[in-house]
Amino acid sequence: MYEELTEILRGSDNIVFFGGAGVSTESNIPDFRSEAGLYSAQSNYGMSPEQMLSHSFFVRDTETFFDYYKNNLIYTDAEPNDAHKALAKLEEMGKLKAVVTQNIDGLHQKAGSKTVYELHGSVLRNNCMSCGQFYDLDYLMDPAHCDGYIPKCEKCGGVVKPDVVLYEEALDDYQISGAVDAIRAADVLIIGGTSLVVYPAAGFVSYFRGSKLVLINKSSTSMDNRADLVIHDAIGKVLKEAVDGL
Ligand code: ZN
């Protein structure tokens, strides 16, 4: 059904995938930036997700930050879907060089992907703000380690902060340069599950100089006219069928 995409995959061993929230929603992780996410934040907290997930709000009202964060951004039962699995398989075949993601759930690694640039960080990594001690997600979510919703370091009592890029915070240099280098060197760039409006997606795509740009998204995007192939369908279904066809 997606023969054209299968042909593009067959013809390259230097593919990069750039993914957005749509990749995670198929694992039942809702997009907090969606209309429903916006509504729920406003009605439950009287604020927008952007306000609550800002650095200044984290400092000002750490308790409410973690209340919102733990109840709206953490899905401990989420499993990789067909999109994550197909991309891991493409990497194993030596065709895919990197996944660049705006998602923070760690599902690409869980599916087996090795080279993953997480532009917005990961909920799986957390560090004490005072002594730097590393903590996993289980620690962060365990009420026994928390004062209210706020996770505390068992060594020094400092606040444990997720390695997630908050609004007003800079992206991590290592993740940015890795992503830019991979995109700049790629022969095929597949963009999936993003409308390309969320910062900094569009900027990253501008580094692409390769031969085939593929867009997979349920709805149309601002870059559809620039792409060599546009598929308006569910990302998991498309990637699974295209990779299975190899
Ligand atoms: Zn500490």
XYZ file of N, CA and C and ligand atoms in Angstrom:
739
model
N 0.821 -1.211 0.000
C 0.000 0.000 0.000
C 0.861 1.269 0.000
N 2.010 1.181 0.702
C 2.910 2.338 0.705
C 4.191 2.011 -0.058
N 4.004 1.472 -1.285
C 5.142 1.015 -2.093
C 6.155 2.132 -2.347
N 5.633 3.340 -2.547
C 6.545 4.432 -2.866
C 7.496 4.692 -1.696
N 6.948 4.619 -0.478
C 7.792 4.804 0.710
C 8.758 3.629 0.862
N 8.263 2.420 0.626
C 9.142 1.242 0.696
C 10.304 1.379 -0.286
N 10.022 1.880 -1.483
C 11.080 2.081 -2.481
C 12.121 3.092 -2.001
N 11.651 4.157 -1.390
C 12.578 5.177 -0.867
C 13.452 4.565 0.235
N 12.847 3.772 1.103
C 13.599 3.133 2.190
C 14.614 2.140 1.617
N 14.197 1.428 0.591
C 15.066 0.426 -0.022
C 16.298 1.075 -0.641
N 16.110 2.276 -1.178
C 17.189 2.940 -1.904
C 18.165 3.723 -1.043
N 18.011 3.694 0.275
C 18.897 4.518 1.116
C 19.410 3.768 2.338
N 20.633 4.094 2.729
C 21.139 3.596 3.999
C 21.576 4.782 4.872
N 20.919 5.918 4.631
C 21.230 7.120 5.415
C 19.937 7.900 5.658
N 19.045 7.236 6.409
C 17.723 7.799 6.687
C 17.718 8.388 8.093
N 17.072 9.531 8.244
C 16.860 10.110 9.572
C 15.364 10.325 9.750
N 14.883 10.021 10.949
C 13.472 10.241 11.258
C 13.352 11.373 12.258
N 12.444 12.311 11.969
C 12.152 13.410 12.884
C 10.694 13.277 13.326
N 10.475 13.057 14.626
C 9.117 12.767 15.075
C 8.570 13.733 16.106
N 7.256 13.891 16.075
C 6.563 14.752 17.027
C 5.564 13.985 17.867
N 4.668 14.720 18.510
C 3.728 14.154 19.475
C 2.882 13.015 18.911
N 2.589 13.072 17.596
C 1.757 12.050 16.979
C 2.341 10.650 17.089
N 3.668 10.565 17.243
C 4.301 9.252 17.410
C 3.934 8.670 18.777
N 3.815 9.531 19.774
C 3.496 9.064 21.126
C 1.998 8.866 21.359
N 1.172 9.651 20.678
C -0.270 9.522 20.917
C -0.760 8.119 20.533
N -0.068 7.467 19.585
C -0.474 6.100 19.229
C -0.083 5.086 20.307
N 0.692 5.536 21.300
C 0.945 4.712 22.485
C 0.084 5.205 23.651
N -0.980 5.912 23.305
C -1.927 6.441 24.285
C -1.318 7.461 25.250
N -0.342 8.193 24.749
C 0.194 9.317 25.516
C -0.363 10.585 24.881
N -1.329 11.223 25.539
C -1.953 12.387 24.915
C -0.986 13.564 24.802
N -1.203 14.403 23.812
C -0.385 15.597 23.606
C -0.920 16.704 24.505
N -0.092 17.150 25.468
C -0.593 18.189 26.391
C -0.842 19.510 25.664
N -0.261 19.656 24.440
C -0.485 20.890 23.675
C -1.785 20.830 22.858
N -2.445 19.649 22.837
C -3.672 19.521 22.049
C -4.793 20.327 22.695
N -5.896 20.449 21.985
C -7.040 21.200 22.497
C -7.542 20.594 23.812
N -7.601 19.264 23.869
C -8.063 18.582 25.084
C -7.093 18.824 26.241
N -5.801 18.782 25.936
C -4.803 19.019 26.963
C -4.872 20.430 27.512
N -5.089 21.356 26.606
C -5.208 22.761 26.967
C -6.426 22.982 27.861
N -7.549 22.359 27.473
C -8.799 22.507 28.213
C -8.657 21.944 29.619
N -8.073 20.742 29.707
C -7.939 20.095 31.004
C -7.023 20.892 31.937
N -5.948 21.474 31.388
C -5.054 22.292 32.219
C -5.780 23.526 32.728
N -6.514 24.169 31.822
C -7.239 25.384 32.219
C -8.298 25.087 33.260
N -9.061 23.981 33.064
C -10.166 23.729 33.993
C -9.675 23.172 35.324
N -8.573 22.429 35.345
C -8.099 21.855 36.611
C -7.131 22.768 37.371
N -6.392 23.595 36.643
C -5.358 24.401 37.307
C -5.518 25.909 37.041
N -6.402 26.267 36.103
C -6.580 27.682 35.788
C -5.406 28.274 35.038
N -4.582 27.407 34.452
C -3.406 27.894 33.715
C -3.206 27.045 32.461
N -2.399 27.568 31.546
C -2.076 26.795 30.348
C -0.918 25.850 30.646
N -0.789 24.785 29.851
C 0.375 23.893 30.009
C 1.685 24.674 29.889
N 1.748 25.620 28.954
C 2.976 26.394 28.757
C 3.354 27.170 30.011
N 2.349 27.707 30.692
C 2.640 28.434 31.936
C 3.196 27.500 32.994
N 2.518 26.348 33.177
C 2.918 25.431 34.259
C 4.225 24.714 33.963
N 4.529 24.553 32.674
C 5.767 23.857 32.310
C 6.892 24.845 31.994
N 6.794 26.037 32.574
C 7.853 27.029 32.368
C 8.851 26.966 33.517
N 10.066 27.410 33.230
C 11.105 27.419 34.267
C 10.706 28.329 35.436
N 10.138 29.471 35.124
C 9.796 30.401 36.203
C 8.697 29.826 37.096
N 7.747 29.087 36.503
C 6.703 28.483 37.332
C 7.275 27.342 38.185
N 8.207 26.590 37.613
C 8.867 25.519 38.370
C 9.506 26.098 39.636
N 10.145 27.248 39.507
C 10.810 27.892 40.646
C 9.774 28.468 41.614
N 8.727 29.065 41.060
C 7.748 29.807 41.876
C 6.799 28.879 42.624
N 6.335 27.814 41.967
C 5.340 26.930 42.587
C 5.691 25.472 42.233
N 6.766 24.998 42.843
C 7.306 23.671 42.533
C 6.282 22.568 42.804
N 5.487 22.751 43.843
C 4.471 21.753 44.206
C 3.434 21.587 43.084
N 2.875 22.675 42.603
C 1.867 22.597 41.537
C 2.496 22.113 40.232
N 3.746 22.520 39.990
C 4.452 22.014 38.810
C 4.455 20.491 38.811
N 4.878 19.894 39.946
C 4.976 18.428 39.992
C 3.604 17.756 40.010
N 2.609 18.413 40.579
C 1.237 17.894 40.530
C 0.820 17.761 39.057
N 0.973 18.856 38.304
C 0.598 18.834 36.892
C 1.465 17.850 36.099
N 2.759 17.928 36.311
C 3.718 17.094 35.578
C 3.424 15.610 35.763
N 3.275 15.186 37.017
C 3.083 13.757 37.284
C 1.736 13.257 36.775
N 0.726 14.119 36.803
C -0.607 13.689 36.400
C -0.903 13.864 34.918
N -0.049 14.592 34.203
C -0.351 14.864 32.797
C 0.748 14.511 31.812
N 1.965 14.317 32.283
C 3.061 14.024 31.353
C 3.669 12.647 31.556
N 3.289 11.969 32.624
C 3.904 10.678 32.927
C 2.915 9.537 32.673
N 3.330 8.611 31.822
C 2.498 7.443 31.515
C 3.384 6.209 31.651
N 3.479 5.697 32.876
C 4.448 4.635 33.160
C 4.105 3.321 32.453
N 2.839 3.141 32.060
C 2.448 1.887 31.407
C 2.568 1.927 29.887
N 2.967 3.067 29.329
C 3.002 3.203 27.866
C 4.038 2.263 27.253
N 3.676 1.678 26.124
C 4.559 0.749 25.416
C 4.823 1.278 24.000
N 5.965 0.912 23.415
C 6.254 1.323 22.037
C 5.175 0.812 21.083
N 4.847 1.618 20.075
C 3.857 1.194 19.077
C 4.578 0.810 17.781
N 3.779 0.567 16.731
C 4.351 0.098 15.465
C 5.348 1.089 14.859
N 5.168 2.368 15.117
C 6.111 3.364 14.579
C 7.475 3.204 15.247
N 7.487 3.146 16.580
C 8.757 2.957 17.304
C 9.448 1.664 16.844
N 8.654 0.605 16.723
C 9.233 -0.711 16.369
C 9.801 -0.713 14.955
N 9.069 -0.100 14.011
C 9.545 -0.067 12.617
C 10.848 0.730 12.516
N 10.950 1.814 13.264
C 12.166 2.644 13.224
C 13.348 1.899 13.839
N 13.095 1.164 14.924
C 14.168 0.372 15.540
C 14.658 -0.693 14.555
N 13.719 -1.274 13.817
C 14.080 -2.299 12.841
C 14.907 -1.698 11.702
N 14.514 -0.517 11.243
C 15.266 0.166 10.176
C 16.692 0.477 10.618
N 16.865 0.829 11.878
C 18.215 1.109 12.384
C 19.028 -0.183 12.433
N 18.380 -1.244 12.897
C 19.061 -2.539 12.972
C 19.494 -3.020 11.592
N 18.704 -2.677 10.565
C 19.039 -3.053 9.188
C 20.160 -2.193 8.621
N 20.592 -1.189 9.366
C 21.661 -0.314 8.906
C 21.183 0.814 8.008
N 19.872 1.004 7.914
C 19.328 2.021 7.014
C 19.084 3.356 7.710
N 18.650 3.283 8.938
C 18.326 4.510 9.666
C 19.490 4.912 10.565
N 19.934 6.164 10.438
C 21.099 6.627 11.207
C 20.712 7.268 12.537
N 19.538 7.868 12.617
C 19.164 8.526 13.868
C 17.670 8.814 13.917
N 17.157 8.820 15.142
C 15.819 9.326 15.402
C 15.995 10.644 16.142
N 15.315 11.672 15.659
C 15.282 12.953 16.371
C 13.854 13.115 16.858
N 13.669 13.292 18.148
C 12.306 13.339 18.661
C 12.059 14.540 19.555
N 10.825 15.000 19.515
C 10.387 16.059 20.417
C 9.690 15.446 21.640
N 9.563 14.130 21.643
C 8.869 13.465 22.741
C 9.837 13.153 23.880
N 9.270 13.001 25.073
C 10.100 12.883 26.277
C 9.873 11.560 26.998
N 9.223 10.604 26.315
C 8.789 9.386 27.000
C 9.764 8.211 26.918
N 10.832 8.332 26.142
C 11.829 7.261 26.071
C 11.371 6.013 25.331
N 10.261 6.094 24.589
C 9.720 4.883 23.946
C 10.562 4.400 22.764
N 11.298 5.303 22.106
C 12.162 4.847 21.010
C 13.236 3.891 21.539
N 13.862 4.271 22.664
C 14.887 3.400 23.251
C 14.266 2.097 23.737
N 13.061 2.196 24.290
C 12.379 0.997 24.785
C 12.101 0.019 23.642
N 11.895 0.572 22.428
C 11.647 -0.281 21.258
C 12.944 -0.847 20.684
N 14.089 -0.309 21.155
C 15.368 -0.837 20.675
C 16.223 0.140 19.892
N 15.733 1.351 19.641
C 16.537 2.341 18.914
C 17.747 2.736 19.749
N 18.896 2.906 19.070
C 20.136 3.227 19.779
C 20.493 4.713 19.676
N 20.461 5.249 18.454
C 20.822 6.658 18.279
C 19.553 7.502 18.270
N 19.286 8.131 19.401
C 18.077 8.930 19.562
C 18.457 10.286 20.139
N 18.111 11.351 19.433
C 18.338 12.696 19.955
C 17.017 13.220 20.494
N 16.998 13.447 21.785
C 15.758 13.871 22.461
C 15.825 15.374 22.699
N 15.236 16.121 21.760
C 15.364 17.585 21.798
C 14.795 18.182 23.078
N 13.759 17.558 23.610
C 13.121 18.111 24.808
C 13.423 17.310 26.065
N 14.434 16.431 25.989
C 14.839 15.682 27.175
C 14.036 14.408 27.367
N 14.089 13.863 28.583
C 13.426 12.596 28.859
C 12.944 12.533 30.303
N 11.722 12.036 30.466
C 11.171 11.883 31.820
C 11.896 10.770 32.584
N 12.651 9.940 31.858
C 13.321 8.809 32.512
C 14.571 9.243 33.273
N 15.074 10.438 32.968
C 16.288 10.934 33.629
C 15.930 12.088 34.565
N 16.429 12.010 35.781
C 16.149 13.046 36.778
C 17.390 13.236 37.635
N 17.648 14.474 38.025
C 18.839 14.734 38.831
C 18.528 15.683 39.983
N 19.220 15.441 41.096
C 19.113 16.355 42.229
C 19.702 17.706 41.818
N 18.971 18.767 42.106
C 19.431 20.106 41.731
C 20.600 20.568 42.604
N 20.785 19.932 43.764
C 21.864 20.359 44.667
C 23.134 19.547 44.471
N 23.024 18.219 44.460
C 24.246 17.401 44.401
C 24.399 16.652 43.081
N 23.373 16.704 42.203
C 23.498 16.084 40.889
C 23.166 14.600 40.829
N 22.884 13.993 41.959
C 22.582 12.560 41.999
C 21.483 12.197 41.000
N 21.713 11.099 40.237
C 20.749 10.642 39.230
C 19.626 9.816 39.868
N 18.427 10.011 39.382
C 17.289 9.188 39.819
C 16.449 8.772 38.618
N 15.888 7.564 38.662
C 15.014 7.117 37.579
C 13.572 7.575 37.838
N 12.702 7.220 36.885
C 11.317 7.688 36.985
C 10.588 7.066 38.177
N 10.889 5.808 38.473
C 10.230 5.147 39.606
C 10.483 5.912 40.906
N 11.724 6.357 41.062
C 12.070 7.118 42.276
C 11.236 8.395 42.339
N 11.195 9.100 41.198
C 10.473 10.377 41.143
C 8.999 10.213 41.493
N 8.412 9.077 41.060
C 6.975 8.866 41.230
C 6.617 8.247 42.577
N 7.617 7.777 43.330
C 7.333 7.100 44.597
C 7.043 8.127 45.694
N 5.812 8.131 46.218
C 5.449 9.132 47.240
C 6.375 9.088 48.459
N 6.994 7.920 48.696
C 7.882 7.797 49.856
C 9.092 8.722 49.732
N 9.423 9.122 48.487
C 10.580 9.998 48.284
C 10.164 11.442 48.058
N 8.887 11.711 48.306
C 8.379 13.040 47.984
C 7.855 13.777 49.207
N 7.951 15.102 49.103
C 7.319 15.984 50.068
C 6.131 16.572 49.325
N 4.916 16.038 49.588
C 3.788 16.362 48.722
C 4.058 15.725 47.369
N 4.054 16.549 46.313
C 4.374 16.028 44.982
C 5.866 16.189 44.656
N 6.590 16.913 45.501
C 7.974 17.276 45.149
C 8.960 16.176 45.519
N 9.642 15.596 44.516
C 10.624 14.552 44.803
C 11.886 15.132 45.428
N 12.374 14.453 46.484
C 13.544 14.950 47.215
C 14.681 13.940 47.148
N 15.898 14.451 47.053
C 17.105 13.632 46.990
C 17.304 12.906 48.319
N 17.552 11.581 48.240
C 17.723 10.838 49.485
C 19.103 11.064 50.108
N 20.004 11.677 49.335
C 21.340 11.938 49.869
C 21.424 13.285 50.571
N 20.848 14.310 49.910
C 21.055 15.662 50.450
C 19.766 16.425 50.702
N 18.626 15.851 50.300
C 17.364 16.541 50.542
C 17.005 17.581 49.491
N 17.849 17.737 48.455
C 17.568 18.704 47.393
C 16.375 18.282 46.534
N 15.857 19.214 45.745
C 14.750 18.908 44.840
C 15.291 18.138 43.633
N 14.595 17.061 43.264
C 14.990 16.286 42.090
C 14.230 16.824 40.877
N 14.983 17.243 39.856
C 14.352 17.877 38.683
C 14.455 16.961 37.468
N 13.349 16.799 36.750
C 13.387 15.985 35.531
C 14.292 16.621 34.470
N 14.956 15.771 33.684
C 15.785 16.234 32.572
C 14.885 16.477 31.364
N 13.954 17.407 31.547
C 12.995 17.765 30.510
C 13.149 19.263 30.293
N 13.211 19.660 29.017
C 13.412 21.075 28.720
C 12.105 21.828 28.951
N 12.106 22.716 29.930
C 10.917 23.508 30.220
C 10.887 24.737 29.318
N 9.707 25.316 29.181
C 9.610 26.591 28.472
C 10.525 27.581 29.189
N 11.160 28.446 28.445
C 12.154 29.439 28.907
C 13.537 28.821 29.114
N 13.655 27.508 28.990
C 14.964 26.871 29.131
C 15.553 26.577 27.749
N 16.893 26.566 27.671
C 17.561 26.299 26.402
C 17.597 24.803 26.134
N 17.574 24.444 24.851
C 17.755 23.047 24.493
C 19.191 22.634 24.807
N 19.394 21.349 25.005
C 20.711 20.821 25.330
C 21.623 20.818 24.095
N 22.831 21.356 24.239
C 23.757 21.486 23.111
C 24.068 20.160 22.431
N 24.279 19.116 23.245
C 24.635 17.814 22.692
C 23.500 17.278 21.817
N 22.270 17.401 22.298
C 21.114 16.904 21.541
C 20.930 17.716 20.251
N 21.101 19.023 20.339
C 20.925 19.881 19.161
C 21.969 19.559 18.104
N 23.255 19.513 18.505
C 24.276 19.326 17.479
C 24.184 17.932 16.880
N 23.839 16.933 17.696
C 23.660 15.584 17.164
C 22.535 15.544 16.144
N 21.441 16.206 16.465
C 20.281 16.221 15.576
C 20.604 16.963 14.279
N 21.233 18.117 14.410
C 21.554 18.918 13.222
C 22.527 18.170 12.318
N 23.564 17.578 12.909
C 24.550 16.837 12.109
C 23.883 15.683 11.364
N 23.015 14.949 12.056
C 22.345 13.800 11.434
C 21.445 14.252 10.290
N 20.692 15.316 10.504
C 19.765 15.806 9.477
C 20.532 16.361 8.278
N 21.605 17.102 8.562
C 22.416 17.707 7.505
C 23.057 16.636 6.615
N 23.439 15.500 7.218
C 24.134 14.448 6.465
C 23.167 13.451 5.827
N 21.887 13.530 6.156
C 20.940 12.497 5.723
C 20.630 12.577 4.232
N 20.330 11.408 3.695
C 19.929 11.296 2.302
C 18.400 11.333 2.210
N 17.756 10.703 3.205
C 16.294 10.699 3.292
C 15.891 11.213 4.672
N 14.966 12.159 4.704
C 14.429 12.642 5.986
C 12.941 12.346 6.023
N 12.537 11.585 7.035
C 11.116 11.287 7.223
C 10.640 12.079 8.430
N 9.625 12.897 8.223
C 9.064 13.678 9.315
C 7.700 13.091 9.624
N 7.474 12.724 10.894
C 6.214 12.059 11.205
C 5.576 12.518 12.492
N 4.244 12.555 12.492
C 3.504 12.838 13.715
C 3.691 14.241 14.244
N 3.947 15.162 13.359
C 4.062 16.553 13.801
C 3.481 17.475 12.744
N 2.805 18.506 13.206
C 2.267 19.495 12.282
C 3.336 20.525 11.963
N 4.523 20.357 12.562
C 5.677 21.226 12.320
C 5.487 22.646 12.809
N 4.518 22.845 13.699
C 4.351 24.200 14.227
C 5.056 24.360 15.571
N 5.303 23.239 16.267
C 5.936 23.328 17.578
C 7.427 23.642 17.420
N 7.869 24.679 18.109
C 9.284 25.013 18.139
C 10.052 23.833 18.671
N 11.184 23.446 18.145
C 11.911 24.078 17.039
C 11.877 23.250 15.770
N 10.825 22.506 15.568
C 10.776 21.531 14.482
C 11.155 22.111 13.129
N 10.463 23.149 12.723
C 10.663 23.692 11.383
C 12.108 24.120 11.159
N 12.718 24.688 12.176
C 14.108 25.134 12.072
C 15.064 23.993 11.789
N 14.855 22.869 12.448
C 15.730 21.719 12.256
C 15.621 21.171 10.836
N 14.410 21.147 10.316
C 14.185 20.576 8.996
C 14.920 21.373 7.927
N 15.145 22.643 8.180
C 15.803 23.494 7.176
C 17.254 23.083 6.931
N 17.843 22.259 7.801
C 19.214 21.789 7.583
C 19.293 20.662 6.557
N 18.162 20.104 6.209
C 18.159 18.936 5.324
C 18.561 19.311 3.899
N 19.549 18.562 3.346
C 20.020 18.822 1.987
C 19.927 17.560 1.127
N 19.281 16.529 1.635
C 19.264 15.237 0.953
C 18.307 15.180 -0.221
N 18.085 13.952 -0.694
C 17.333 13.808 -1.942
C 15.830 13.618 -1.754
N 15.424 12.986 -0.626
C 13.989 12.720 -0.460
C 13.486 13.195 0.894
N 12.471 14.049 0.862
C 11.802 14.494 2.086
C 10.418 13.858 2.126
N 10.156 13.097 3.190
C 8.876 12.389 3.319
C 8.121 12.934 4.521
N 6.853 13.252 4.342
C 6.027 13.741 5.446
C 4.898 12.758 5.707
N 4.786 12.306 6.945
C 3.687 11.418 7.327
C 2.964 12.058 8.496
N 1.733 12.448 8.278
C 0.957 13.096 9.333
C -0.519 12.930 9.005
N -1.353 12.841 10.060
C -2.778 12.646 9.804
C -3.383 13.819 9.049
N -2.952 15.016 9.404
C -3.484 16.195 8.712
C -2.356 16.844 7.912
N -2.718 17.790 7.073
C -1.702 18.427 6.240
C -0.846 19.374 7.077
N 0.363 19.625 6.605
C 1.275 20.508 7.318
C 1.739 21.626 6.384
N 2.392 22.604 6.985
C 2.854 23.762 6.218
C 3.932 23.382 5.216
N 4.516 22.174 5.364
C 5.612 21.797 4.481
C 5.242 20.767 3.440
N 3.955 20.417 3.372
C 3.517 19.398 2.414
C 3.993 19.711 0.999
N 3.975 20.981 0.616
C 4.346 21.347 -0.760
C 5.840 21.201 -1.038
N 6.651 21.118 0.037
C 8.101 20.968 -0.131
C 8.523 19.509 -0.207
N 7.610 18.605 0.196
C 7.985 17.202 0.341
C 7.933 16.450 -0.989
N 8.758 15.395 -1.101
C 8.739 14.531 -2.277
C 7.623 13.510 -2.181
N 7.251 13.183 -0.926
C 6.158 12.229 -0.702
C 5.411 12.651 0.552
N 4.087 12.756 0.432
C 3.249 13.134 1.569
C 2.226 12.034 1.791
N 2.129 11.537 3.029
C 1.137 10.511 3.351
C 0.320 11.006 4.535
N -0.987 11.136 4.332
C -1.864 11.564 5.414
C -2.535 10.350 6.030
N -1.844 9.754 7.007
C -2.379 8.563 7.653
C -1.670 8.382 8.991
N -2.077 7.347 9.741
C -1.484 7.101 11.057
C -0.041 6.623 10.899
N 0.862 7.233 11.660
C 2.293 6.999 11.508
C 2.695 5.532 11.756
N 2.078 4.903 12.755
C 2.437 3.519 13.071
C 2.094 2.571 11.937
N 0.893 2.745 11.402
C 0.420 1.898 10.305
C 1.296 2.090 9.059
N 1.589 3.319 8.728
C 2.378 3.629 7.528
C 3.782 3.037 7.637
N 4.468 3.300 8.750
C 5.841 2.835 8.880
C 5.919 1.317 8.947
N 4.962 0.700 9.653
C 4.977 -0.772 9.740
C 4.826 -1.394 8.361
N 3.845 -0.924 7.615
C 3.611 -1.503 6.289
C 4.790 -1.253 5.347
N 5.351 -0.031 5.404
C 6.457 0.293 4.511
C 7.698 -0.526 4.842
N 7.973 -0.704 6.130
C 9.169 -1.469 6.531
C 8.946 -2.964 6.311
N 7.741 -3.445 6.583
C 7.441 -4.855 6.315
C 7.616 -5.210 4.841
N 7.423 -4.195 3.982
C 7.526 -4.435 2.539
C 8.958 -4.559 2.026
N 9.921 -4.272 2.897
C 11.331 -4.320 2.461
C 11.806 -5.752 2.234
Zn 21.135 15.619 46.297
